[in-house]
Amino acid sequence: MLSGLVKDQPGLILQTPFLSIDKDNAQVLYVKLDREEHLHAWKNNHVHLGIQYEGRNKMFVDYRLRIGSEVLDSGKAPFGDISTSAGKHLLLWQYPKPSNEKDDEDSGLADAAPHAPPFVWQNLVDSATYVSETHILRISSWPNKHIGLAVKNSISRIDGDGLYLIRMERDYGKYEREEAPTDAARCQEAAANDDQVGLGKC
């Protein structure tokens, strides 16, 4: 069901479904696009806007969509300024599942970053762990880029992993709709006409 959100998207590198180890029936679709312009094209695609509008009330019992671009190790994002508001930076860590780790076990992110400054854990906004058949995905939310980078640079890396700090550009869901498209027809028309002012209101 979730794959319809990125079907036939130009620049698609990866889409992998994961299941939550904490919540029954909760899942994450982890998607990577190859370039910033493909991310913006997907955000403003009229098909995507229509799916999201319908999805708020019909497609999913509950969902949350978070879109963003990677923050470089220097602390700079590829484009634009970096938000410092709460929860606007996500740390995504995907790595191969150890053969001795069960799906319902979670050693905790702190164990993977033993050299992180102690104060960072007091600033953790939220975190969750998800599993696929072959990989584990940890998602944690941090109040700003500096704390996020401190944790990222303290994690003991694993062969074959992927570790990214993401600056959020959109974050919305069934119960958090401030950034969700509110008028599918208007947003779809704006996208079809490349109306950037109109899209900015979607």
Coordinates of N, CA and C in Angstrom, one line a residue:
M1 N 0.8 -1.2 0.0 CA 0.0 0.0 0.0 C 0.9 1.3 0.0
L2 N 1.9 1.3 0.9 CA 2.7 2.5 0.9 C 3.5 2.7 -0.3
S3 N 3.8 1.7 -1.1 CA 4.7 1.8 -2.3 C 4.0 2.7 -3.3
G4 N 2.7 2.9 -3.3 CA 2.0 3.8 -4.2 C 2.5 5.3 -4.1
L5 N 3.1 5.6 -2.9 CA 3.5 7.0 -2.7 C 4.7 7.3 -3.5
V6 N 5.5 6.3 -4.0 CA 6.7 6.6 -4.7 C 6.8 5.8 -6.0
K7 N 5.7 5.2 -6.4 CA 5.7 4.4 -7.6 C 6.1 5.3 -8.8
D8 N 7.0 4.8 -9.7 CA 7.5 5.4 -10.9 C 8.1 6.8 -10.7
Q9 N 8.6 7.0 -9.5 CA 9.3 8.3 -9.2 C 10.7 8.4 -9.8
P10 N 10.9 9.4 -10.7 CA 12.3 9.6 -11.2 C 13.3 9.8 -10.1
G11 N 14.5 9.2 -10.2 CA 15.5 9.3 -9.2 C 15.4 8.4 -8.0
L12 N 14.5 7.5 -8.1 CA 14.3 6.5 -6.9 C 15.5 5.6 -6.9
I13 N 16.2 5.6 -5.7 CA 17.3 4.7 -5.5 C 16.8 3.4 -4.7
L14 N 16.0 3.7 -3.7 CA 15.7 2.6 -2.8 C 14.3 2.8 -2.2
Q15 N 13.6 1.8 -2.0 CA 12.4 1.8 -1.1 C 12.3 0.5 -0.4
T16 N 12.4 0.5 0.9 CA 12.4 -0.7 1.7 C 11.4 -0.6 2.8
P17 N 10.5 -1.6 2.9 CA 9.6 -1.6 4.1 C 10.2 -2.2 5.3
F18 N 9.9 -1.6 6.5 CA 10.3 -2.1 7.8 C 9.1 -2.2 8.7
L19 N 9.1 -3.1 9.6 CA 8.1 -3.3 10.6 C 8.6 -2.8 12.0
S20 N 7.8 -2.2 12.8 CA 8.1 -1.7 14.1 C 8.3 -2.9 15.1
I21 N 9.3 -2.8 16.0 CA 9.4 -3.8 17.0 C 8.6 -3.5 18.2
D22 N 8.0 -2.3 18.3 CA 7.3 -1.8 19.4 C 5.8 -1.7 19.2
K23 N 5.4 -1.4 18.0 CA 3.9 -1.2 17.8 C 3.4 -2.2 16.8
D24 N 2.3 -2.9 17.1 CA 1.7 -3.9 16.3 C 1.2 -3.2 15.0
N25 N 1.5 -3.8 13.8 CA 1.1 -3.4 12.5 C 1.6 -2.0 12.1
A26 N 2.6 -1.5 12.8 CA 3.2 -0.2 12.4 C 4.4 -0.6 11.4
Q27 N 4.5 0.2 10.4 CA 5.5 0.0 9.4 C 6.1 1.3 8.9
V28 N 7.3 1.2 8.3 CA 7.9 2.4 7.7 C 8.4 2.0 6.3
L29 N 8.1 2.9 5.4 CA 8.7 2.8 4.0 C 9.8 3.8 3.9
Y30 N 11.1 3.2 3.9 CA 12.3 4.1 3.8 C 12.6 4.3 2.3
V31 N 12.6 5.5 1.9 CA 12.8 5.9 0.5 C 14.0 6.8 0.3
K32 N 14.8 6.6 -0.7 CA 15.9 7.4 -1.0 C 15.8 7.9 -2.4
L33 N 16.0 9.2 -2.7 CA 16.1 9.7 -4.0 C 17.5 10.2 -4.3
D34 N 17.9 10.2 -5.6 CA 19.3 10.5 -5.9 C 19.6 12.0 -5.9
R35 N 18.7 12.9 -6.1 CA 19.0 14.3 -6.2 C 18.0 15.1 -5.6
E36 N 18.4 16.3 -5.1 CA 17.5 17.2 -4.5 C 16.3 17.6 -5.4
E37 N 16.6 17.8 -6.7 CA 15.5 18.2 -7.5 C 14.4 17.1 -7.7
H38 N 14.8 15.9 -7.6 CA 13.9 14.8 -7.6 C 13.0 14.8 -6.3
L39 N 13.6 15.1 -5.2 CA 12.9 15.2 -4.0 C 11.8 16.3 -4.1
H40 N 12.2 17.5 -4.6 CA 11.2 18.6 -4.7 C 10.2 18.2 -5.7
A41 N 10.5 17.5 -6.8 CA 9.6 17.1 -7.8 C 8.5 16.2 -7.2
W42 N 9.0 15.3 -6.4 CA 8.1 14.3 -5.7 C 7.2 15.0 -4.8
K43 N 7.7 15.9 -4.0 CA 6.9 16.7 -3.0 C 5.7 17.4 -3.7
N44 N 6.0 17.9 -4.9 CA 5.0 18.7 -5.5 C 4.3 18.0 -6.7
N45 N 4.5 16.7 -6.8 CA 3.9 16.0 -7.8 C 2.4 15.9 -7.6
H46 N 1.5 16.2 -8.6 CA 0.1 16.3 -8.3 C -0.5 14.9 -7.9
V47 N 0.1 13.8 -8.4 CA -0.4 12.5 -8.0 C -0.1 12.3 -6.5
H48 N 1.1 12.6 -6.1 CA 1.5 12.5 -4.7 C 0.6 13.3 -3.8
L49 N 0.3 14.6 -4.2 CA -0.5 15.4 -3.4 C -1.9 14.8 -3.3
G50 N -2.4 14.3 -4.4 CA -3.8 13.7 -4.3 C -3.8 12.5 -3.4
I51 N -2.7 11.6 -3.5 CA -2.7 10.4 -2.7 C -2.6 10.8 -1.2
Q52 N -1.9 11.8 -0.9 CA -1.8 12.3 0.5 C -3.1 12.8 1.0
Y53 N -3.7 13.6 0.2 CA -5.0 14.1 0.6 C -6.0 13.0 0.9
E54 N -6.1 12.0 0.0 CA -7.0 10.9 0.3 C -6.5 10.1 1.4
G55 N -5.2 10.0 1.6 CA -4.6 9.1 2.6 C -4.9 9.6 4.0
R56 N -5.1 11.0 4.2 CA -5.3 11.5 5.5 C -6.6 10.9 6.1
N57 N -7.5 10.6 5.3 CA -8.8 10.1 5.8 C -9.2 8.7 5.4
K58 N -8.6 8.2 4.3 CA -9.1 6.9 3.8 C -8.0 5.9 3.7
M59 N -6.8 6.2 3.3 CA -5.8 5.2 2.9 C -5.2 4.5 4.0
F60 N -4.9 5.2 5.1 CA -4.2 4.6 6.3 C -5.0 4.9 7.6
V61 N -5.0 3.9 8.5 CA -5.6 4.2 9.8 C -4.8 5.3 10.5
D62 N -3.5 5.3 10.4 CA -2.7 6.3 10.9 C -1.4 6.3 10.1
Y63 N -0.8 7.5 9.8 CA 0.4 7.6 9.1 C 1.1 8.9 9.4
R64 N 2.4 8.9 9.1 CA 3.2 10.1 9.2 C 4.1 10.2 8.1
L65 N 4.2 11.3 7.4 CA 5.1 11.4 6.3 C 6.2 12.5 6.6
R66 N 7.5 12.1 6.5 CA 8.6 13.0 6.8 C 9.5 13.0 5.6
I67 N 9.8 14.2 5.1 CA 10.6 14.4 3.9 C 11.7 15.3 4.3
G68 N 12.9 15.0 3.9 CA 14.0 15.9 4.1 C 15.2 15.6 3.3
S69 N 16.3 16.4 3.4 CA 17.5 16.2 2.7 C 18.7 16.1 3.7
E70 N 19.7 15.4 3.2 CA 20.8 15.1 4.1 C 21.6 16.3 4.5
V71 N 22.0 16.3 5.8 CA 23.0 17.3 6.3 C 24.4 16.7 6.2
L72 N 25.3 17.5 5.6 CA 26.6 17.0 5.4 C 27.4 17.0 6.7
D73 N 28.5 16.3 6.7 CA 29.3 16.1 8.0 C 29.8 17.5 8.4
S74 N 29.9 18.4 7.5 CA 30.4 19.8 7.9 C 29.3 20.5 8.7
G75 N 28.1 20.0 8.7 CA 27.0 20.7 9.4 C 26.2 21.5 8.4
K76 N 26.6 21.5 7.2 CA 25.8 22.3 6.2 C 24.9 21.4 5.4
A77 N 23.7 21.9 5.1 CA 22.8 21.1 4.2 C 23.1 21.5 2.8
P78 N 22.8 20.6 1.8 CA 23.0 20.8 0.4 C 22.4 22.1 0.0
F79 N 21.2 22.4 0.5 CA 20.5 23.6 0.0 C 19.8 24.3 1.2
G80 N 20.0 25.6 1.3 CA 19.2 26.4 2.3 C 19.7 26.3 3.7
D81 N 19.0 27.0 4.6 CA 19.4 27.1 6.0 C 18.8 25.8 6.7
I82 N 19.4 25.5 7.8 CA 18.9 24.3 8.6 C 18.1 24.8 9.8
S83 N 16.9 24.2 9.9 CA 16.0 24.5 11.0 C 16.6 24.1 12.3
T84 N 16.3 24.8 13.4 CA 16.8 24.4 14.7 C 15.6 24.1 15.6
S85 N 14.4 24.0 15.1 CA 13.3 23.7 15.9 C 13.2 22.3 16.3
A86 N 12.5 22.0 17.4 CA 12.5 20.7 18.0 C 12.0 19.6 17.0
G87 N 12.8 18.5 17.0 CA 12.4 17.4 16.2 C 12.5 17.5 14.7
K88 N 13.2 18.6 14.3 CA 13.4 18.8 12.9 C 14.6 18.2 12.2
H89 N 15.3 17.4 13.0 CA 16.5 16.7 12.4 C 16.4 15.2 12.8
L90 N 16.4 14.4 11.8 CA 16.3 12.9 12.0 C 17.6 12.3 11.7
L91 N 18.0 11.3 12.6 CA 19.1 10.5 12.4 C 18.6 9.1 11.9
L92 N 19.0 8.7 10.7 CA 18.6 7.4 10.2 C 19.8 6.5 10.1
W93 N 19.7 5.3 10.7 CA 20.8 4.4 10.7 C 20.3 3.0 10.3
Q94 N 20.7 2.6 9.1 CA 20.2 1.3 8.6 C 21.5 0.4 8.5
Y95 N 21.3 -0.8 9.1 CA 22.5 -1.7 9.0 C 22.0 -3.2 9.0
P96 N 22.9 -4.1 8.5 CA 22.5 -5.5 8.4 C 22.2 -6.1 9.7
K97 N 21.1 -6.9 9.8 CA 20.7 -7.5 11.0 C 21.7 -8.5 11.5
P98 N 22.2 -8.4 12.7 CA 23.1 -9.4 13.3 C 22.4 -10.7 13.4
S99 N 23.2 -11.8 13.1 CA 22.6 -13.1 13.1 C 22.1 -13.5 14.5
N100 N 22.6 -12.9 15.6 CA 22.2 -13.3 16.9 C 21.2 -12.4 17.5
E101 N 20.6 -11.4 16.7 CA 19.7 -10.5 17.3 C 18.3 -10.8 16.8
K102 N 17.3 -10.9 17.7 CA 15.9 -11.2 17.4 C 15.2 -9.9 17.0
D103 N 14.1 -10.1 16.3 CA 13.3 -8.9 15.8 C 12.8 -8.1 17.0
D104 N 12.5 -8.7 18.1 CA 11.9 -8.0 19.2 C 12.9 -7.5 20.2
E105 N 14.2 -7.6 19.9 CA 15.3 -7.1 20.8 C 15.8 -5.8 20.3
D106 N 16.1 -4.9 21.2 CA 16.7 -3.6 20.8 C 17.7 -3.2 21.9
S107 N 19.0 -3.2 21.5 CA 20.0 -2.9 22.5 C 20.1 -1.4 22.8
G108 N 19.4 -0.6 22.0 CA 19.4 0.9 22.3 C 20.5 1.6 21.5
L109 N 20.1 2.8 21.1 CA 21.0 3.7 20.3 C 22.2 4.1 21.2
A110 N 22.0 4.3 22.5 CA 23.1 4.7 23.4 C 24.2 3.7 23.4
D111 N 23.8 2.4 23.3 CA 24.9 1.4 23.3 C 25.7 1.4 22.1
A112 N 25.1 1.9 21.0 CA 25.9 2.0 19.7 C 26.7 3.3 19.7
A113 N 26.5 4.2 20.6 CA 27.3 5.5 20.6 C 27.8 5.7 22.0
P114 N 28.7 4.8 22.5 CA 29.1 5.0 23.9 C 30.0 6.2 24.1
H115 N 30.5 6.8 23.1 CA 31.4 8.0 23.3 C 30.7 9.3 23.0
A116 N 29.4 9.3 22.8 CA 28.6 10.5 22.6 C 28.6 11.3 23.9
P117 N 28.6 12.6 23.8 CA 28.6 13.5 25.0 C 27.3 13.1 25.8
P118 N 27.4 13.0 27.1 CA 26.3 12.6 28.0 C 25.0 13.4 27.8
F119 N 25.3 14.8 27.6 CA 24.1 15.7 27.5 C 23.2 15.4 26.3
V120 N 23.7 14.7 25.3 CA 22.8 14.6 24.1 C 21.6 13.7 24.4
W121 N 21.7 12.8 25.3 CA 20.6 11.9 25.5 C 19.4 12.6 26.2
Q122 N 19.7 13.7 26.9 CA 18.7 14.5 27.5 C 17.9 15.3 26.5
N123 N 18.4 15.3 25.3 CA 17.8 16.1 24.2 C 17.2 15.2 23.1
L124 N 17.1 13.9 23.3 CA 16.4 13.0 22.4 C 14.9 13.3 22.4
V125 N 14.4 13.7 21.2 CA 13.0 14.0 21.1 C 12.2 12.7 21.0
D126 N 12.5 11.8 20.2 CA 11.9 10.5 20.1 C 12.8 9.5 19.3
S127 N 12.5 8.2 19.5 CA 13.2 7.3 18.7 C 12.4 6.0 18.5
A128 N 12.7 5.3 17.5 CA 12.0 4.0 17.2 C 12.9 3.1 16.4
T129 N 12.7 1.8 16.5 CA 13.5 0.8 15.8 C 12.5 -0.1 15.0
Y130 N 13.0 -0.3 13.7 CA 12.2 -1.1 12.8 C 13.1 -2.2 12.2
V131 N 12.4 -3.3 11.7 CA 13.2 -4.4 11.1 C 12.6 -4.8 9.8
S132 N 13.5 -5.3 8.9 CA 13.1 -6.0 7.7 C 13.6 -7.4 7.8
E133 N 13.6 -8.1 6.7 CA 14.1 -9.5 6.8 C 15.6 -9.5 6.9
T134 N 16.3 -8.5 6.5 CA 17.7 -8.4 6.5 C 18.4 -7.3 7.2
H135 N 17.6 -6.2 7.5 CA 18.2 -5.0 8.1 C 17.4 -4.5 9.3
I136 N 18.1 -3.7 10.0 CA 17.5 -2.9 11.1 C 17.6 -1.4 10.8
L137 N 16.5 -0.7 11.1 CA 16.5 0.8 10.8 C 16.1 1.5 12.1
R138 N 17.0 2.3 12.6 CA 16.8 3.1 13.8 C 16.6 4.6 13.3
I139 N 15.5 5.1 13.8 CA 15.1 6.5 13.5 C 15.1 7.3 14.8
S140 N 15.9 8.3 15.0 CA 15.8 9.2 16.2 C 15.7 10.6 15.8
S141 N 15.0 11.4 16.6 CA 14.8 12.8 16.3 C 15.5 13.7 17.3
W142 N 16.1 14.7 16.8 CA 17.0 15.6 17.6 C 16.6 17.1 17.4
P143 N 16.8 17.9 18.4 CA 16.4 19.3 18.4 C 17.1 20.2 17.4
N144 N 18.4 19.8 17.1 CA 19.1 20.7 16.1 C 20.3 19.9 15.5
K145 N 20.9 20.5 14.5 CA 22.0 19.8 13.7 C 23.2 19.4 14.6
H146 N 23.5 20.3 15.6 CA 24.7 20.1 16.4 C 24.6 18.8 17.2
I147 N 23.5 18.6 17.8 CA 23.3 17.4 18.7 C 23.2 16.2 17.8
G148 N 22.5 16.3 16.7 CA 22.4 15.2 15.7 C 23.7 14.8 15.2
L149 N 24.6 15.7 14.8 CA 25.9 15.4 14.3 C 26.8 14.8 15.4
A150 N 26.6 15.3 16.7 CA 27.4 14.7 17.8 C 27.1 13.2 18.0
V151 N 25.8 12.9 17.9 CA 25.4 11.5 18.0 C 25.9 10.7 16.8
K152 N 25.7 11.2 15.6 CA 26.1 10.6 14.3 C 27.6 10.2 14.4
N153 N 28.4 11.2 14.8 CA 29.8 11.0 14.7 C 30.3 10.1 15.9
S154 N 29.5 9.7 16.8 CA 29.9 8.9 17.9 C 29.4 7.4 17.7
I155 N 28.6 7.1 16.7 CA 28.1 5.8 16.5 C 29.2 4.9 16.0
S156 N 29.3 3.7 16.6 CA 30.2 2.7 16.1 C 29.7 2.0 14.8
R157 N 30.3 2.3 13.7 CA 29.7 1.9 12.4 C 29.8 0.4 12.2
I158 N 28.9 -0.1 11.4 CA 28.9 -1.5 11.0 C 29.1 -1.6 9.5
D159 N 29.8 -2.6 9.1 CA 30.0 -2.9 7.7 C 28.7 -3.0 6.9
G160 N 28.6 -2.2 5.8 CA 27.4 -2.3 5.0 C 26.2 -1.4 5.5
D161 N 26.5 -0.5 6.5 CA 25.4 0.3 7.0 C 25.3 1.6 6.2
G162 N 24.2 2.4 6.6 CA 24.0 3.7 6.0 C 23.6 4.6 7.2
L163 N 24.2 5.7 7.3 CA 24.0 6.6 8.4 C 23.8 8.0 7.9
Y164 N 22.6 8.6 8.2 CA 22.3 9.9 7.6 C 21.6 10.8 8.6
L165 N 22.1 12.1 8.7 CA 21.3 13.1 9.4 C 20.5 13.9 8.4
I166 N 19.2 14.0 8.7 CA 18.3 14.5 7.7 C 17.6 15.8 8.3
R167 N 17.7 16.9 7.5 CA 17.0 18.1 7.8 C 15.6 18.0 7.3
M168 N 14.6 18.1 8.2 CA 13.2 17.9 7.7 C 12.7 19.1 7.0
E169 N 11.9 18.8 5.9 CA 11.3 19.8 5.1 C 9.8 19.8 5.2
R170 N 9.3 18.6 5.4 CA 7.8 18.4 5.6 C 7.7 17.3 6.6
D171 N 6.7 17.5 7.5 CA 6.4 16.4 8.6 C 4.9 16.5 8.9
Y172 N 4.2 15.5 8.4 CA 2.7 15.6 8.7 C 2.1 14.2 8.7
G173 N 0.9 14.1 9.2 CA 0.3 12.8 9.3 C -1.2 13.0 9.7
K174 N -1.8 11.9 10.0 CA -3.3 11.9 10.3 C -3.6 12.9 11.4
Y175 N -2.8 12.9 12.4 CA -3.0 13.7 13.6 C -2.2 15.0 13.7
E176 N -1.3 15.2 12.7 CA -0.4 16.3 12.7 C -0.5 16.9 11.3
R177 N -1.5 17.7 11.0 CA -1.8 18.1 9.6 C -1.4 19.5 9.2
E178 N -0.6 20.1 10.1 CA -0.3 21.5 9.8 C 0.4 21.7 8.4
E179 N 1.2 20.7 8.0 CA 1.9 20.8 6.8 C 1.3 19.9 5.7
A180 N 0.2 19.3 5.9 CA -0.4 18.4 4.9 C -1.2 19.2 3.9
P181 N -1.3 18.7 2.7 CA -2.1 19.4 1.7 C -3.6 19.4 2.1
T182 N -4.2 20.5 2.1 CA -5.6 20.6 2.6 C -6.6 20.7 1.5
D183 N -6.2 21.0 0.3 CA -7.1 21.1 -0.8 C -6.5 20.3 -2.0
A184 N -6.9 19.1 -2.2 CA -6.2 18.3 -3.2 C -6.4 18.9 -4.6
A185 N -7.5 19.3 -4.9 CA -7.8 19.9 -6.3 C -6.9 21.1 -6.5
R186 N -6.9 22.0 -5.6 CA -6.1 23.2 -5.7 C -4.6 22.9 -5.9
C187 N -4.1 22.0 -5.0 CA -2.7 21.6 -5.0 C -2.3 20.9 -6.3
Q188 N -3.2 20.0 -6.8 CA -3.0 19.3 -8.0 C -2.9 20.3 -9.2
E189 N -3.8 21.3 -9.2 CA -3.8 22.3 -10.3 C -2.6 23.1 -10.3
A190 N -2.1 23.5 -9.1 CA -0.9 24.3 -8.9 C 0.3 23.5 -9.4
A191 N 0.3 22.2 -9.1 CA 1.5 21.3 -9.6 C 1.4 21.2 -11.1
A192 N 0.3 21.0 -11.6 CA 0.2 20.8 -13.1 C 0.6 22.1 -13.8
N193 N 0.4 23.2 -13.2 CA 0.7 24.5 -13.9 C 2.0 25.1 -13.4
D194 N 2.8 24.3 -12.6 CA 4.0 24.7 -12.1 C 3.9 26.1 -11.3
D195 N 2.8 26.2 -10.6 CA 2.5 27.4 -9.8 C 3.2 27.3 -8.5
Q196 N 4.5 27.9 -8.4 CA 5.3 27.7 -7.2 C 4.6 28.5 -6.0
V197 N 4.0 29.6 -6.2 CA 3.3 30.3 -5.1 C 2.2 29.4 -4.6
G198 N 1.4 28.9 -5.5 CA 0.3 28.0 -5.0 C 0.8 26.7 -4.3
L199 N 1.9 26.2 -4.9 CA 2.4 25.0 -4.2 C 3.0 25.3 -2.8
G200 N 3.4 26.5 -2.6 CA 3.9 26.9 -1.3 C 2.9 26.8 -0.3
K201 N 1.6 26.9 -0.7 CA 0.5 26.8 0.3 C -0.1 25.4 0.5
C202 N 0.5 24.5 -0.3 CA 0.0 23.1 -0.2 C 0.7 22.3 0.9

